[in-house]
Amino acid sequence: MGNSELQPVSKSAGGQAWLLLALDELLAIVRECINPKVSRSGLDRCLRRHGRAL
């Protein structure tokens, strides 16, 4: 596994934590850690597409 991939335990723990975040808070984290160019609407569409609507 590469350094950017999460172990199953990390995925589970991280998956639970993001449920407590508002879309704007999650957007700030995604921009800082994953993709600085992601849009708010793009993140919202991605979450909805994967059944994780906020």
mmCIF file of C-alpha atoms in Angstrom, residues 11-40:
data_model
loop_
_atom_site.group_PDB
_atom_site.id
_atom_site.type_symbol
_atom_site.label_atom_id
_atom_site.label_comp_id
_atom_site.label_asym_id
_atom_site.label_seq_id
_atom_site.Cartn_x
_atom_site.Cartn_y
_atom_site.Cartn_z
ATOM 1 C CA LYS A 11 -10.991 4.379 7.038
ATOM 2 C CA SER A 12 -13.569 3.352 9.616
ATOM 3 C CA ALA A 13 -12.438 5.869 12.226
ATOM 4 C CA GLY A 14 -12.145 8.653 9.673
ATOM 5 C CA GLY A 15 -15.508 7.775 8.182
ATOM 6 C CA GLN A 16 -17.190 8.179 11.544
ATOM 7 C CA ALA A 17 -15.476 11.472 12.363
ATOM 8 C CA TRP A 18 -16.472 13.269 9.157
ATOM 9 C CA LEU A 19 -20.156 12.657 9.915
ATOM 10 C CA LEU A 20 -19.858 15.255 12.661
ATOM 11 C CA LEU A 21 -18.540 17.953 10.331
ATOM 12 C CA ALA A 22 -20.554 20.525 8.421
ATOM 13 C CA LEU A 23 -19.981 20.692 4.668
ATOM 14 C CA ASP A 24 -17.887 23.870 4.984
ATOM 15 C CA GLU A 25 -15.656 22.310 7.641
ATOM 16 C CA LEU A 26 -15.183 19.185 5.547
ATOM 17 C CA LEU A 27 -14.454 21.355 2.502
ATOM 18 C CA ALA A 28 -11.658 23.136 4.384
ATOM 19 C CA ILE A 29 -10.100 19.796 5.349
ATOM 20 C CA VAL A 30 -10.376 18.377 1.826
ATOM 21 C CA ARG A 31 -8.791 21.521 0.377
ATOM 22 C CA GLU A 32 -5.924 21.381 2.866
ATOM 23 C CA CYS A 33 -5.220 17.645 2.718
ATOM 24 C CA ILE A 34 -6.420 16.310 -0.631
ATOM 25 C CA ASN A 35 -7.245 18.832 -3.352
ATOM 26 C CA PRO A 36 -6.952 22.616 -2.938
ATOM 27 C CA LYS A 37 -9.068 23.192 -6.059
ATOM 28 C CA VAL A 38 -12.171 21.232 -5.001
ATOM 29 C CA SER A 39 -15.404 23.239 -5.058
ATOM 30 C CA ARG A 40 -18.101 23.187 -2.412
#
